[in-house]
Amino acid sequence: MARVCLITGKKPIGGNYVSHSNIKTKRRFLPNLQTKRFFLAEEDKWITMKVSTDAIRTINKRGLYIVVKEMRAKGIHI
């Protein structure tokens, strides 16, 4: 499961290419994932996560420690 955001759970979805003549062929919409390092000040360590740009905005808004604490409560290992 390489293309899944750890925080939001975003993953690839399916859709169609639609040509000018309205012929439809399958395609995939991939999430905008970034491999990003965050410094967790409360534990004095760096953590690396594969997150979507939407999740980066969530971390900036709510704070890294709160987001990590909620992920650990769900059982996700960080």
GROMACS .gro file of C-alpha atoms in nm:
model
   78
    1MET     CA    1   0.000   0.000   0.000
    2ALA     CA    2   0.255   0.251  -0.113
    3ARG     CA    3   0.024   0.530  -0.229
    4VAL     CA    4  -0.184   0.588   0.084
    5CYS     CA    5  -0.169   0.891   0.311
    6LEU     CA    6  -0.102   0.796   0.674
    7ILE     CA    7  -0.323   1.071   0.818
    8THR     CA    8  -0.617   1.121   0.583
    9GLY     CA    9  -0.621   0.773   0.426
   10LYS     CA   10  -0.636   0.915   0.074
   11LYS     CA   11  -0.556   0.655  -0.193
   12PRO     CA   12  -0.581   0.622  -0.572
   13ILE     CA   13  -0.927   0.627  -0.725
   14GLY     CA   14  -1.043   0.521  -1.069
   15GLY     CA   15  -1.191   0.720  -1.348
   16ASN     CA   16  -1.194   0.763  -1.723
   17TYR     CA   17  -0.998   0.947  -1.985
   18VAL     CA   18  -1.257   1.104  -2.212
   19SER     CA   19  -1.147   1.186  -2.566
   20HIS     CA   20  -1.295   1.446  -2.797
   21SER     CA   21  -1.501   1.171  -2.961
   22ASN     CA   22  -1.628   1.068  -2.612
   23ILE     CA   23  -1.437   0.738  -2.603
   24LYS     CA   24  -1.369   0.639  -2.244
   25THR     CA   25  -1.063   0.447  -2.126
   26LYS     CA   26  -0.967   0.371  -1.768
   27ARG     CA   27  -0.720   0.582  -1.570
   28ARG     CA   28  -0.615   0.640  -1.209
   29PHE     CA   29  -0.620   0.959  -1.006
   30LEU     CA   30  -0.326   0.949  -0.764
   31PRO     CA   31  -0.321   1.149  -0.440
   32ASN     CA   32  -0.061   1.423  -0.404
   33LEU     CA   33   0.168   1.243  -0.158
   34GLN     CA   34   0.488   1.386  -0.018
   35THR     CA   35   0.751   1.213   0.195
   36LYS     CA   36   0.807   1.463   0.473
   37ARG     CA   37   1.015   1.476   0.791
   38PHE     CA   38   0.862   1.639   1.098
   39PHE     CA   39   1.034   1.717   1.426
   40LEU     CA   40   0.829   1.592   1.720
   41ALA     CA   41   0.947   1.828   1.995
   42GLU     CA   42   0.766   1.646   2.279
   43GLU     CA   43   0.966   1.328   2.212
   44ASP     CA   44   1.276   1.509   2.080
   45LYS     CA   45   1.297   1.308   1.757
   46TRP     CA   46   1.237   1.330   1.383
   47ILE     CA   47   0.960   1.125   1.221
   48THR     CA   48   0.920   1.057   0.850
   49MET     CA   49   0.570   1.018   0.708
   50LYS     CA   50   0.419   0.982   0.364
   51VAL     CA   51   0.136   1.235   0.375
   52SER     CA   52  -0.086   1.421   0.132
   53THR     CA   53  -0.062   1.797   0.099
   54ASP     CA   54  -0.404   1.817   0.265
   55ALA     CA   55  -0.258   1.633   0.566
   56ILE     CA   56   0.034   1.877   0.583
   57ARG     CA   57  -0.219   2.160   0.613
   58THR     CA   58  -0.398   1.965   0.888
   59ILE     CA   59  -0.071   1.924   1.080
   60ASN     CA   60   0.003   2.295   1.048
   61LYS     CA   61  -0.344   2.385   1.173
   62ARG     CA   62  -0.390   2.138   1.460
   63GLY     CA   63  -0.032   2.066   1.560
   64LEU     CA   64   0.188   1.764   1.501
   65TYR     CA   65   0.168   1.619   1.851
   66ILE     CA   66  -0.215   1.612   1.854
   67VAL     CA   67  -0.229   1.445   1.511
   68VAL     CA   68   0.031   1.183   1.608
   69LYS     CA   69  -0.149   1.113   1.936
   70GLU     CA   70  -0.477   1.050   1.749
   71MET     CA   71  -0.302   0.821   1.499
   72ARG     CA   72  -0.149   0.617   1.782
   73ALA     CA   73  -0.492   0.588   1.945
   74LYS     CA   74  -0.619   0.433   1.618
   75GLY     CA   75  -0.334   0.182   1.631
   76ILE     CA   76  -0.107   0.326   1.362
   77HIS     CA   77   0.261   0.283   1.453
   78ILE     CA   78   0.479   0.593   1.424
   0.00000   0.00000   0.00000
